[in-house]
Amino acid sequence: MRKLEDLQALIATSVEQLKYPAYPAELYEPISYILSIGGKRMRPALLLMACDLFGGDVEAALPPALAIEVFHNFTLMHDDIMDNAPIRRGRATVHEKWNQNVAILSGDVMLIEGYKLMMQVRDNILRRVLDIFNETAVGVCEGQQLDMTFETSSNIGIDEYINMIRLKTAVVLGGALKIGALIGEADEKDAELLSDFGVNLGIAFQLQDDILDVYGDPVKFGKQVGGDIISNKKTYLLIKALQLVKGSDAEELQRWITFTTFDNAEKVTAVTEIYNKANVRQYAEDEMQAYAEKAFKALEQINLPEDSKQYLRDFADGLLVREY
Amino acid sequence: MRKLEDLQALIATSVEQLKYPAYPAELYEPISYILSIGGKRMRPALLLMACDLFGGDVEAALPPALAIEVFHNFTLMHDDIMDNAPIRRGRATVHEKWNQNVAILSGDVMLIEGYKLMMQVRDNILRRVLDIFNETAVGVCEGQQLDMTFETSSNIGIDEYINMIRLKTAVVLGGALKIGALIGEADEKDAELLSDFGVNLGIAFQLQDDILDVYGDPVKFGKQVGGDIISNKKTYLLIKALQLVKGSDAEELQRWITFTTFDNAEKVTAVTEIYNKANVRQYAEDEMQAYAEKAFKALEQINLPEDSKQYLRDFADGLLVREY
């Protein structure tokens, strides 16, 4: 089994070798630009990993892996317009560096380029692979739409929230693993189980992210602690708190959410205090644990040798046990 | 051979039957909305026509035909954002009726839905059909980018302009015909020739549109005569005039292009006068004729019975001989 870091490095090299036409420059330069900004290349690495675990040819899985990375960056390019984000990973976003029209149209072409790469699979799995890719891509768009809708909704249920993060973040992990498994000649049942592993792990990971935003070590977390609180982001913690807190705590939470000017540190401290009293961290950790267990349960049922399962368990542990 | 109007009617009915999920509403309602606005359904009808001419099953070609229509409407939804257009065919554009983010994301899903429909072909042509669809889709994006780039460029050549309209308008006609032909079990050579017919006809049609905007009968043309002149649109006529006119005419043309306030009728009359002196209408008609001849030349070489060729000739004549 190849190490995850080696697969990530292989992806990084292959992404650099992706070449697009020089003309029209405004259409293709942004694609090379956003792909060059980097990231952990986790999604394509998962595709290669799945292929490798089932004894498939990792090199043959490279184009579909790149498809997942190009697709992911298409969603980032369009999401950044929608979120009005000026910076991604320390670099100007495409709509900032060029303009919004360029970001719309380059993103559109990236989605098509994703299909072109995804089609580079054996004839006997082409239709199946594209079906999974379509379903994944639609899911991500639905998740992004729900995320935007929730921002202005006052009454989101936990189930709706979990469904949103499943679509926006988790299905693409499941899709990448499933496609990789099929390229590695896994049977449909094992591919499906590996996808379940990925989806549930993805949900657990996103819940952990919600927890870390409030309770994480700012150095290890790598983000500003309390950023979600400051921006009123509808996380698991906030949704749960809004359901649980009563009386003066509820009024105070509502006040902090509706304030347009406030001291950031003061808001983070006050809202965290309310979260603590309502014990929402525990609820979130229990939920995260429940999804992690679902992931491990799917893993147990896969027809793979024990050392391959251990590899996947170690991977999941590495993803989930980030120090607080 | 089925009549074009019958094929268009079949498409119209089938478009109405396309159903999308109810949730998330902001993602899917705009798709049904833009598809309901109508239009001539020319592109999908061409796909069905090509299939029919080669003796294929028109009903089996319906999903790919709908794919072309959904794809076309995806490009309209995104183009309308880029062009800042409030109205299309008398109805509010999606970004006006909802908002821009909705138009970006619904458009993205439409592109994916287009692939889902396009995949509904026999296994033995799936890869070939998707290759053509990819190439067509990339071409349309390139054409849209060139069109936007040209709006702010001062020095566009006729060749660049023809290339732009080929990509933006004509390749999708060629792609629709080629895919339809392959579904109808045409061989690759005939499919390619039918595509050439469509692409060259599309270029001729767009050149005719440029001519009609200035010289057309406003009632028959259905648009405001001179609209392109008023908005300084880089048409064949303007590009040619900018190349040909010298001295005081050149100065006057430049003045009209740079004026920010002017009387519309006065500008149309003055610029048309300059066009007439430079004889650009004749150049445009010669160019249009040259592409129409290329189209007919490709048609001659197709291995189809004479009555089928006559059907396509009549179709082309109907498209090109719109009264002035």
PDB file of N, CA, C and O in Angstrom, chain A residues 23-24 26-28 74 78 81-82 100-101 104-105 108-109 111-113 115-116 119 121 123 127 130-131 134 137-138 141-142 144-146 148-149, chain B residues 23-24 26-28 74 78 81-82 100-101 104-105 108-109 111-113 115-116 119 121 123 127 130-131 134 137-138 141-142 144-146 148-149:
ATOM      1  N   TYR A  23      -5.007  30.327 -25.357  1.00  0.00           N
ATOM      2  CA  TYR A  23      -5.992  31.274 -25.901  1.00  0.00           C
ATOM      3  C   TYR A  23      -7.379  30.685 -25.782  1.00  0.00           C
ATOM      4  O   TYR A  23      -7.555  29.509 -26.117  1.00  0.00           O
ATOM      5  N   PRO A  24      -8.369  31.394 -25.305  1.00  0.00           N
ATOM      6  CA  PRO A  24      -8.312  32.766 -24.771  1.00  0.00           C
ATOM      7  C   PRO A  24      -7.705  32.780 -23.358  1.00  0.00           C
ATOM      8  O   PRO A  24      -8.158  32.015 -22.498  1.00  0.00           O
ATOM      9  N   GLU A  26      -7.894  34.721 -20.782  1.00  0.00           N
ATOM     10  CA  GLU A  26      -8.751  34.980 -19.611  1.00  0.00           C
ATOM     11  C   GLU A  26      -9.555  33.747 -19.217  1.00  0.00           C
ATOM     12  O   GLU A  26     -10.082  33.673 -18.112  1.00  0.00           O
ATOM     13  N   LEU A  27      -9.699  32.814 -20.142  1.00  0.00           N
ATOM     14  CA  LEU A  27     -10.477  31.611 -19.840  1.00  0.00           C
ATOM     15  C   LEU A  27      -9.617  30.565 -19.146  1.00  0.00           C
ATOM     16  O   LEU A  27     -10.078  29.899 -18.209  1.00  0.00           O
ATOM     17  N   TYR A  28      -8.365  30.424 -19.595  1.00  0.00           N
ATOM     18  CA  TYR A  28      -7.556  29.296 -19.130  1.00  0.00           C
ATOM     19  C   TYR A  28      -6.534  29.655 -18.046  1.00  0.00           C
ATOM     20  O   TYR A  28      -6.205  28.804 -17.218  1.00  0.00           O
ATOM     21  N   PHE A  74     -13.157  23.932  -9.289  1.00  0.00           N
ATOM     22  CA  PHE A  74     -14.292  24.619  -9.928  1.00  0.00           C
ATOM     23  C   PHE A  74     -15.277  25.086  -8.861  1.00  0.00           C
ATOM     24  O   PHE A  74     -15.738  26.231  -8.881  1.00  0.00           O
ATOM     25  N   HIS A  78     -16.323  29.114  -7.992  1.00  0.00           N
ATOM     26  CA  HIS A  78     -17.683  29.663  -7.977  1.00  0.00           C
ATOM     27  C   HIS A  78     -18.145  30.009  -6.552  1.00  0.00           C
ATOM     28  O   HIS A  78     -18.802  31.037  -6.350  1.00  0.00           O
ATOM     29  N   ILE A  81     -17.013  33.413  -5.500  1.00  0.00           N
ATOM     30  CA  ILE A  81     -17.837  34.529  -6.006  1.00  0.00           C
ATOM     31  C   ILE A  81     -19.047  34.683  -5.088  1.00  0.00           C
ATOM     32  O   ILE A  81     -19.355  35.780  -4.613  1.00  0.00           O
ATOM     33  N   MET A  82     -19.735  33.563  -4.852  1.00  0.00           N
ATOM     34  CA  MET A  82     -20.989  33.599  -4.078  1.00  0.00           C
ATOM     35  C   MET A  82     -20.751  34.100  -2.655  1.00  0.00           C
ATOM     36  O   MET A  82     -21.587  34.795  -2.091  1.00  0.00           O
ATOM     37  N   GLN A 100     -15.378  39.053 -12.038  1.00  0.00           N
ATOM     38  CA  GLN A 100     -16.390  38.041 -11.755  1.00  0.00           C
ATOM     39  C   GLN A 100     -16.763  37.218 -12.982  1.00  0.00           C
ATOM     40  O   GLN A 100     -16.951  36.004 -12.892  1.00  0.00           O
ATOM     41  N   ASN A 101     -16.863  37.892 -14.138  1.00  0.00           N
ATOM     42  CA  ASN A 101     -17.237  37.146 -15.341  1.00  0.00           C
ATOM     43  C   ASN A 101     -16.200  36.084 -15.680  1.00  0.00           C
ATOM     44  O   ASN A 101     -16.540  34.974 -16.092  1.00  0.00           O
ATOM     45  N   ILE A 104     -16.739  33.152 -13.391  1.00  0.00           N
ATOM     46  CA  ILE A 104     -17.896  32.331 -13.771  1.00  0.00           C
ATOM     47  C   ILE A 104     -17.520  31.414 -14.936  1.00  0.00           C
ATOM     48  O   ILE A 104     -17.701  30.199 -14.881  1.00  0.00           O
ATOM     49  N   LEU A 105     -16.961  32.018 -15.983  1.00  0.00           N
ATOM     50  CA  LEU A 105     -16.735  31.262 -17.218  1.00  0.00           C
ATOM     51  C   LEU A 105     -15.566  30.279 -17.098  1.00  0.00           C
ATOM     52  O   LEU A 105     -15.633  29.162 -17.625  1.00  0.00           O
ATOM     53  N   ASP A 108     -16.904  27.366 -15.319  1.00  0.00           N
ATOM     54  CA  ASP A 108     -17.706  26.518 -16.208  1.00  0.00           C
ATOM     55  C   ASP A 108     -16.812  25.572 -17.017  1.00  0.00           C
ATOM     56  O   ASP A 108     -17.098  24.381 -17.153  1.00  0.00           O
ATOM     57  N   VAL A 109     -15.740  26.140 -17.562  1.00  0.00           N
ATOM     58  CA  VAL A 109     -14.830  25.308 -18.363  1.00  0.00           C
ATOM     59  C   VAL A 109     -14.156  24.250 -17.491  1.00  0.00           C
ATOM     60  O   VAL A 109     -13.932  23.118 -17.929  1.00  0.00           O
ATOM     61  N   LEU A 111     -15.446  22.682 -14.999  1.00  0.00           N
ATOM     62  CA  LEU A 111     -16.386  21.568 -14.815  1.00  0.00           C
ATOM     63  C   LEU A 111     -16.332  20.640 -16.035  1.00  0.00           C
ATOM     64  O   LEU A 111     -16.280  19.415 -15.907  1.00  0.00           O
ATOM     65  N   ILE A 112     -16.300  21.227 -17.225  1.00  0.00           N
ATOM     66  CA  ILE A 112     -16.209  20.418 -18.453  1.00  0.00           C
ATOM     67  C   ILE A 112     -14.865  19.677 -18.488  1.00  0.00           C
ATOM     68  O   ILE A 112     -14.806  18.494 -18.827  1.00  0.00           O
ATOM     69  N   GLU A 113     -13.782  20.373 -18.138  1.00  0.00           N
ATOM     70  CA  GLU A 113     -12.460  19.719 -18.119  1.00  0.00           C
ATOM     71  C   GLU A 113     -12.449  18.570 -17.112  1.00  0.00           C
ATOM     72  O   GLU A 113     -11.756  17.575 -17.310  1.00  0.00           O
ATOM     73  N   TYR A 115     -15.003  16.612 -16.502  1.00  0.00           N
ATOM     74  CA  TYR A 115     -15.606  15.478 -17.213  1.00  0.00           C
ATOM     75  C   TYR A 115     -14.615  14.837 -18.183  1.00  0.00           C
ATOM     76  O   TYR A 115     -14.551  13.609 -18.304  1.00  0.00           O
ATOM     77  N   LYS A 116     -13.853  15.682 -18.882  1.00  0.00           N
ATOM     78  CA  LYS A 116     -12.895  15.130 -19.854  1.00  0.00           C
ATOM     79  C   LYS A 116     -11.897  14.212 -19.147  1.00  0.00           C
ATOM     80  O   LYS A 116     -11.558  13.133 -19.647  1.00  0.00           O
ATOM     81  N   MET A 119     -13.529  10.897 -17.852  1.00  0.00           N
ATOM     82  CA  MET A 119     -13.830   9.911 -18.898  1.00  0.00           C
ATOM     83  C   MET A 119     -12.644   8.990 -19.219  1.00  0.00           C
ATOM     84  O   MET A 119     -12.815   8.002 -19.942  1.00  0.00           O
ATOM     85  N   VAL A 121     -11.258   6.434 -18.259  1.00  0.00           N
ATOM     86  CA  VAL A 121     -11.330   5.155 -17.548  1.00  0.00           C
ATOM     87  C   VAL A 121     -11.685   4.066 -18.576  1.00  0.00           C
ATOM     88  O   VAL A 121     -12.073   4.383 -19.705  1.00  0.00           O
ATOM     89  N   ASP A 123     -13.597   1.321 -20.753  1.00  0.00           N
ATOM     90  CA  ASP A 123     -14.956   1.354 -21.300  1.00  0.00           C
ATOM     91  C   ASP A 123     -15.976   0.673 -20.384  1.00  0.00           C
ATOM     92  O   ASP A 123     -17.094   1.150 -20.241  1.00  0.00           O
ATOM     93  N   ARG A 127     -19.637   4.314 -17.867  1.00  0.00           N
ATOM     94  CA  ARG A 127     -20.971   4.817 -17.516  1.00  0.00           C
ATOM     95  C   ARG A 127     -21.153   4.869 -15.997  1.00  0.00           C
ATOM     96  O   ARG A 127     -21.666   5.856 -15.458  1.00  0.00           O
ATOM     97  N   LEU A 130     -19.149   7.782 -14.479  1.00  0.00           N
ATOM     98  CA  LEU A 130     -19.773   9.088 -14.756  1.00  0.00           C
ATOM     99  C   LEU A 130     -21.069   9.263 -13.970  1.00  0.00           C
ATOM    100  O   LEU A 130     -21.391  10.379 -13.537  1.00  0.00           O
ATOM    101  N   ASP A 131     -21.822   8.177 -13.782  1.00  0.00           N
ATOM    102  CA  ASP A 131     -23.032   8.264 -12.943  1.00  0.00           C
ATOM    103  C   ASP A 131     -22.671   8.727 -11.528  1.00  0.00           C
ATOM    104  O   ASP A 131     -23.350   9.579 -10.950  1.00  0.00           O
ATOM    105  N   ASN A 134     -21.620  12.395 -11.655  1.00  0.00           N
ATOM    106  CA  ASN A 134     -22.797  13.267 -11.778  1.00  0.00           C
ATOM    107  C   ASN A 134     -23.498  13.439 -10.438  1.00  0.00           C
ATOM    108  O   ASN A 134     -23.846  14.560 -10.040  1.00  0.00           O
ATOM    109  N   ALA A 137     -21.459  15.524  -8.097  1.00  0.00           N
ATOM    110  CA  ALA A 137     -21.426  16.940  -8.499  1.00  0.00           C
ATOM    111  C   ALA A 137     -22.748  17.624  -8.161  1.00  0.00           C
ATOM    112  O   ALA A 137     -22.759  18.754  -7.643  1.00  0.00           O
ATOM    113  N   VAL A 138     -23.866  16.956  -8.433  1.00  0.00           N
ATOM    114  CA  VAL A 138     -25.169  17.533  -8.094  1.00  0.00           C
ATOM    115  C   VAL A 138     -25.267  17.717  -6.577  1.00  0.00           C
ATOM    116  O   VAL A 138     -25.734  18.747  -6.090  1.00  0.00           O
ATOM    117  N   CYS A 141     -23.476  20.800  -5.368  1.00  0.00           N
ATOM    118  CA  CYS A 141     -24.237  22.025  -5.687  1.00  0.00           C
ATOM    119  C   CYS A 141     -25.430  22.173  -4.740  1.00  0.00           C
ATOM    120  O   CYS A 141     -25.713  23.284  -4.262  1.00  0.00           O
ATOM    121  N   GLU A 142     -26.124  21.079  -4.474  1.00  0.00           N
ATOM    122  CA  GLU A 142     -27.251  21.146  -3.531  1.00  0.00           C
ATOM    123  C   GLU A 142     -26.766  21.589  -2.146  1.00  0.00           C
ATOM    124  O   GLU A 142     -27.389  22.432  -1.493  1.00  0.00           O
ATOM    125  N   GLN A 144     -24.117  23.386  -1.412  1.00  0.00           N
ATOM    126  CA  GLN A 144     -23.752  24.814  -1.442  1.00  0.00           C
ATOM    127  C   GLN A 144     -25.011  25.682  -1.386  1.00  0.00           C
ATOM    128  O   GLN A 144     -25.048  26.703  -0.688  1.00  0.00           O
ATOM    129  N   GLN A 145     -26.061  25.274  -2.118  1.00  0.00           N
ATOM    130  CA  GLN A 145     -27.300  26.047  -2.096  1.00  0.00           C
ATOM    131  C   GLN A 145     -27.917  26.032  -0.692  1.00  0.00           C
ATOM    132  O   GLN A 145     -28.342  27.073  -0.179  1.00  0.00           O
ATOM    133  N   LEU A 146     -27.942  24.864  -0.054  1.00  0.00           N
ATOM    134  CA  LEU A 146     -28.512  24.772   1.296  1.00  0.00           C
ATOM    135  C   LEU A 146     -27.692  25.622   2.271  1.00  0.00           C
ATOM    136  O   LEU A 146     -28.252  26.329   3.112  1.00  0.00           O
ATOM    137  N   MET A 148     -26.099  28.334   1.644  1.00  0.00           N
ATOM    138  CA  MET A 148     -26.460  29.748   1.442  1.00  0.00           C
ATOM    139  C   MET A 148     -27.846  30.036   1.991  1.00  0.00           C
ATOM    140  O   MET A 148     -28.076  31.071   2.605  1.00  0.00           O
ATOM    141  N   THR A 149     -28.785  29.103   1.745  1.00  0.00           N
ATOM    142  CA  THR A 149     -30.160  29.305   2.231  1.00  0.00           C
ATOM    143  C   THR A 149     -30.173  29.388   3.752  1.00  0.00           C
ATOM    144  O   THR A 149     -30.868  30.238   4.336  1.00  0.00           O
TER     145      THR A 149
ATOM    146  N   TYR B  23     -36.467  20.301  -3.873  1.00  0.00           N
ATOM    147  CA  TYR B  23     -35.600  20.796  -2.808  1.00  0.00           C
ATOM    148  C   TYR B  23     -34.153  20.601  -3.209  1.00  0.00           C
ATOM    149  O   TYR B  23     -33.820  19.497  -3.686  1.00  0.00           O
ATOM    150  N   PRO B  24     -33.295  21.577  -3.065  1.00  0.00           N
ATOM    151  CA  PRO B  24     -33.558  22.950  -2.624  1.00  0.00           C
ATOM    152  C   PRO B  24     -34.226  23.774  -3.739  1.00  0.00           C
ATOM    153  O   PRO B  24     -33.718  23.793  -4.861  1.00  0.00           O
ATOM    154  N   GLU B  26     -34.410  26.931  -4.489  1.00  0.00           N
ATOM    155  CA  GLU B  26     -33.637  27.969  -5.180  1.00  0.00           C
ATOM    156  C   GLU B  26     -32.704  27.384  -6.225  1.00  0.00           C
ATOM    157  O   GLU B  26     -32.225  28.103  -7.110  1.00  0.00           O
ATOM    158  N   LEU B  27     -32.397  26.094  -6.102  1.00  0.00           N
ATOM    159  CA  LEU B  27     -31.481  25.468  -7.051  1.00  0.00           C
ATOM    160  C   LEU B  27     -32.229  24.998  -8.296  1.00  0.00           C
ATOM    161  O   LEU B  27     -31.725  25.150  -9.417  1.00  0.00           O
ATOM    162  N   TYR B  28     -33.428  24.441  -8.099  1.00  0.00           N
ATOM    163  CA  TYR B  28     -34.104  23.769  -9.210  1.00  0.00           C
ATOM    164  C   TYR B  28     -35.208  24.592  -9.870  1.00  0.00           C
ATOM    165  O   TYR B  28     -35.477  24.422 -11.062  1.00  0.00           O
ATOM    166  N   PHE B  74     -28.311  26.618 -19.948  1.00  0.00           N
ATOM    167  CA  PHE B  74     -27.248  26.883 -18.963  1.00  0.00           C
ATOM    168  C   PHE B  74     -26.381  28.041 -19.447  1.00  0.00           C
ATOM    169  O   PHE B  74     -26.080  28.972 -18.688  1.00  0.00           O
ATOM    170  N   HIS B  78     -25.916  31.813 -17.518  1.00  0.00           N
ATOM    171  CA  HIS B  78     -24.642  32.417 -17.122  1.00  0.00           C
ATOM    172  C   HIS B  78     -24.290  33.638 -17.989  1.00  0.00           C
ATOM    173  O   HIS B  78     -23.788  34.636 -17.465  1.00  0.00           O
ATOM    174  N   ILE B  81     -25.916  36.763 -16.703  1.00  0.00           N
ATOM    175  CA  ILE B  81     -25.217  37.401 -15.572  1.00  0.00           C
ATOM    176  C   ILE B  81     -24.083  38.261 -16.127  1.00  0.00           C
ATOM    177  O   ILE B  81     -23.950  39.434 -15.789  1.00  0.00           O
ATOM    178  N   MET B  82     -23.281  37.642 -16.979  1.00  0.00           N
ATOM    179  CA  MET B  82     -22.086  38.321 -17.505  1.00  0.00           C
ATOM    180  C   MET B  82     -22.441  39.572 -18.300  1.00  0.00           C
ATOM    181  O   MET B  82     -21.733  40.568 -18.260  1.00  0.00           O
ATOM    182  N   GLN B 100     -27.975  36.716  -8.157  1.00  0.00           N
ATOM    183  CA  GLN B 100     -26.856  36.264  -8.962  1.00  0.00           C
ATOM    184  C   GLN B 100     -26.320  34.906  -8.512  1.00  0.00           C
ATOM    185  O   GLN B 100     -25.976  34.054  -9.340  1.00  0.00           O
ATOM    186  N   ASN B 101     -26.252  34.708  -7.201  1.00  0.00           N
ATOM    187  CA  ASN B 101     -25.726  33.426  -6.715  1.00  0.00           C
ATOM    188  C   ASN B 101     -26.597  32.262  -7.176  1.00  0.00           C
ATOM    189  O   ASN B 101     -26.090  31.201  -7.534  1.00  0.00           O
ATOM    190  N   ILE B 104     -25.779  31.539 -10.768  1.00  0.00           N
ATOM    191  CA  ILE B 104     -24.499  30.828 -10.939  1.00  0.00           C
ATOM    192  C   ILE B 104     -24.703  29.350 -10.631  1.00  0.00           C
ATOM    193  O   ILE B 104     -24.371  28.477 -11.436  1.00  0.00           O
ATOM    194  N   LEU B 105     -25.288  29.067  -9.472  1.00  0.00           N
ATOM    195  CA  LEU B 105     -25.355  27.682  -9.001  1.00  0.00           C
ATOM    196  C   LEU B 105     -26.390  26.848  -9.769  1.00  0.00           C
ATOM    197  O   LEU B 105     -26.145  25.676 -10.072  1.00  0.00           O
ATOM    198  N   ASP B 108     -24.755  25.927 -12.930  1.00  0.00           N
ATOM    199  CA  ASP B 108     -23.811  24.820 -12.734  1.00  0.00           C
ATOM    200  C   ASP B 108     -24.536  23.476 -12.742  1.00  0.00           C
ATOM    201  O   ASP B 108     -24.092  22.517 -13.382  1.00  0.00           O
ATOM    202  N   VAL B 109     -25.650  23.418 -12.017  1.00  0.00           N
ATOM    203  CA  VAL B 109     -26.407  22.158 -11.970  1.00  0.00           C
ATOM    204  C   VAL B 109     -26.970  21.809 -13.349  1.00  0.00           C
ATOM    205  O   VAL B 109     -27.019  20.637 -13.734  1.00  0.00           O
ATOM    206  N   LEU B 111     -25.600  22.352 -16.203  1.00  0.00           N
ATOM    207  CA  LEU B 111     -24.531  21.747 -17.000  1.00  0.00           C
ATOM    208  C   LEU B 111     -24.401  20.263 -16.646  1.00  0.00           C
ATOM    209  O   LEU B 111     -24.307  19.405 -17.531  1.00  0.00           O
ATOM    210  N   ILE B 112     -24.468  19.955 -15.354  1.00  0.00           N
ATOM    211  CA  ILE B 112     -24.387  18.555 -14.924  1.00  0.00           C
ATOM    212  C   ILE B 112     -25.615  17.775 -15.424  1.00  0.00           C
ATOM    213  O   ILE B 112     -25.494  16.662 -15.921  1.00  0.00           O
ATOM    214  N   GLU B 113     -26.786  18.392 -15.306  1.00  0.00           N
ATOM    215  CA  GLU B 113     -28.010  17.738 -15.789  1.00  0.00           C
ATOM    216  C   GLU B 113     -27.928  17.491 -17.296  1.00  0.00           C
ATOM    217  O   GLU B 113     -28.474  16.512 -17.814  1.00  0.00           O
ATOM    218  N   TYR B 115     -25.165  16.714 -18.892  1.00  0.00           N
ATOM    219  CA  TYR B 115     -24.380  15.481 -19.037  1.00  0.00           C
ATOM    220  C   TYR B 115     -25.231  14.250 -18.739  1.00  0.00           C
ATOM    221  O   TYR B 115     -25.130  13.236 -19.428  1.00  0.00           O
ATOM    222  N   LYS B 116     -26.071  14.350 -17.689  1.00  0.00           N
ATOM    223  CA  LYS B 116     -26.905  13.193 -17.341  1.00  0.00           C
ATOM    224  C   LYS B 116     -27.805  12.801 -18.512  1.00  0.00           C
ATOM    225  O   LYS B 116     -27.975  11.623 -18.818  1.00  0.00           O
ATOM    226  N   MET B 119     -25.830  11.288 -21.515  1.00  0.00           N
ATOM    227  CA  MET B 119     -25.340   9.924 -21.326  1.00  0.00           C
ATOM    228  C   MET B 119     -26.371   8.865 -21.716  1.00  0.00           C
ATOM    229  O   MET B 119     -26.044   7.682 -21.775  1.00  0.00           O
ATOM    230  N   VAL B 121     -27.458   7.336 -24.144  1.00  0.00           N
ATOM    231  CA  VAL B 121     -27.259   6.807 -25.502  1.00  0.00           C
ATOM    232  C   VAL B 121     -26.722   5.374 -25.376  1.00  0.00           C
ATOM    233  O   VAL B 121     -26.320   4.958 -24.285  1.00  0.00           O
ATOM    234  N   ASP B 123     -24.361   2.171 -25.329  1.00  0.00           N
ATOM    235  CA  ASP B 123     -22.993   2.030 -24.828  1.00  0.00           C
ATOM    236  C   ASP B 123     -21.935   2.217 -25.912  1.00  0.00           C
ATOM    237  O   ASP B 123     -20.898   2.828 -25.669  1.00  0.00           O
ATOM    238  N   ARG B 127     -18.902   7.070 -25.381  1.00  0.00           N
ATOM    239  CA  ARG B 127     -17.664   7.848 -25.287  1.00  0.00           C
ATOM    240  C   ARG B 127     -17.564   8.856 -26.423  1.00  0.00           C
ATOM    241  O   ARG B 127     -17.200  10.019 -26.199  1.00  0.00           O
ATOM    242  N   LEU B 130     -19.995  11.790 -25.844  1.00  0.00           N
ATOM    243  CA  LEU B 130     -19.543  12.695 -24.785  1.00  0.00           C
ATOM    244  C   LEU B 130     -18.315  13.492 -25.220  1.00  0.00           C
ATOM    245  O   LEU B 130     -18.158  14.654 -24.839  1.00  0.00           O
ATOM    246  N   ASP B 131     -17.434  12.875 -26.011  1.00  0.00           N
ATOM    247  CA  ASP B 131     -16.290  13.627 -26.549  1.00  0.00           C
ATOM    248  C   ASP B 131     -16.769  14.827 -27.364  1.00  0.00           C
ATOM    249  O   ASP B 131     -16.240  15.935 -27.247  1.00  0.00           O
ATOM    250  N   ASN B 134     -18.290  17.414 -24.990  1.00  0.00           N
ATOM    251  CA  ASN B 134     -17.233  18.160 -24.292  1.00  0.00           C
ATOM    252  C   ASN B 134     -16.625  19.233 -25.189  1.00  0.00           C
ATOM    253  O   ASN B 134     -16.444  20.380 -24.777  1.00  0.00           O
ATOM    254  N   ALA B 137     -19.031  22.028 -25.780  1.00  0.00           N
ATOM    255  CA  ALA B 137     -19.230  22.855 -24.582  1.00  0.00           C
ATOM    256  C   ALA B 137     -18.028  23.772 -24.346  1.00  0.00           C
ATOM    257  O   ALA B 137     -18.189  24.959 -24.042  1.00  0.00           O
ATOM    258  N   VAL B 138     -16.828  23.228 -24.510  1.00  0.00           N
ATOM    259  CA  VAL B 138     -15.627  24.058 -24.347  1.00  0.00           C
ATOM    260  C   VAL B 138     -15.620  25.166 -25.402  1.00  0.00           C
ATOM    261  O   VAL B 138     -15.321  26.329 -25.107  1.00  0.00           O
ATOM    262  N   CYS B 141     -17.874  28.060 -24.461  1.00  0.00           N
ATOM    263  CA  CYS B 141     -17.260  28.885 -23.408  1.00  0.00           C
ATOM    264  C   CYS B 141     -16.145  29.765 -23.992  1.00  0.00           C
ATOM    265  O   CYS B 141     -16.030  30.944 -23.654  1.00  0.00           O
ATOM    266  N   GLU B 142     -15.328  29.179 -24.862  1.00  0.00           N
ATOM    267  CA  GLU B 142     -14.265  29.973 -25.503  1.00  0.00           C
ATOM    268  C   GLU B 142     -14.871  31.116 -26.309  1.00  0.00           C
ATOM    269  O   GLU B 142     -14.393  32.255 -26.259  1.00  0.00           O
ATOM    270  N   GLN B 144     -17.764  32.610 -25.864  1.00  0.00           N
ATOM    271  CA  GLN B 144     -18.308  33.634 -24.959  1.00  0.00           C
ATOM    272  C   GLN B 144     -17.178  34.502 -24.396  1.00  0.00           C
ATOM    273  O   GLN B 144     -17.309  35.720 -24.290  1.00  0.00           O
ATOM    274  N   GLN B 145     -16.052  33.865 -24.040  1.00  0.00           N
ATOM    275  CA  GLN B 145     -14.932  34.635 -23.507  1.00  0.00           C
ATOM    276  C   GLN B 145     -14.387  35.586 -24.577  1.00  0.00           C
ATOM    277  O   GLN B 145     -14.118  36.758 -24.301  1.00  0.00           O
ATOM    278  N   LEU B 146     -14.234  35.098 -25.820  1.00  0.00           N
ATOM    279  CA  LEU B 146     -13.724  35.958 -26.898  1.00  0.00           C
ATOM    280  C   LEU B 146     -14.689  37.114 -27.145  1.00  0.00           C
ATOM    281  O   LEU B 146     -14.263  38.265 -27.322  1.00  0.00           O
ATOM    282  N   MET B 148     -16.619  38.577 -25.027  1.00  0.00           N
ATOM    283  CA  MET B 148     -16.437  39.580 -23.960  1.00  0.00           C
ATOM    284  C   MET B 148     -15.121  40.324 -24.133  1.00  0.00           C
ATOM    285  O   MET B 148     -15.056  41.541 -23.944  1.00  0.00           O
ATOM    286  N   THR B 149     -14.064  39.591 -24.490  1.00  0.00           N
ATOM    287  CA  THR B 149     -12.752  40.233 -24.677  1.00  0.00           C
ATOM    288  C   THR B 149     -12.818  41.262 -25.811  1.00  0.00           C
ATOM    289  O   THR B 149     -12.282  42.369 -25.693  1.00  0.00           O
TER     290      THR B 149
END
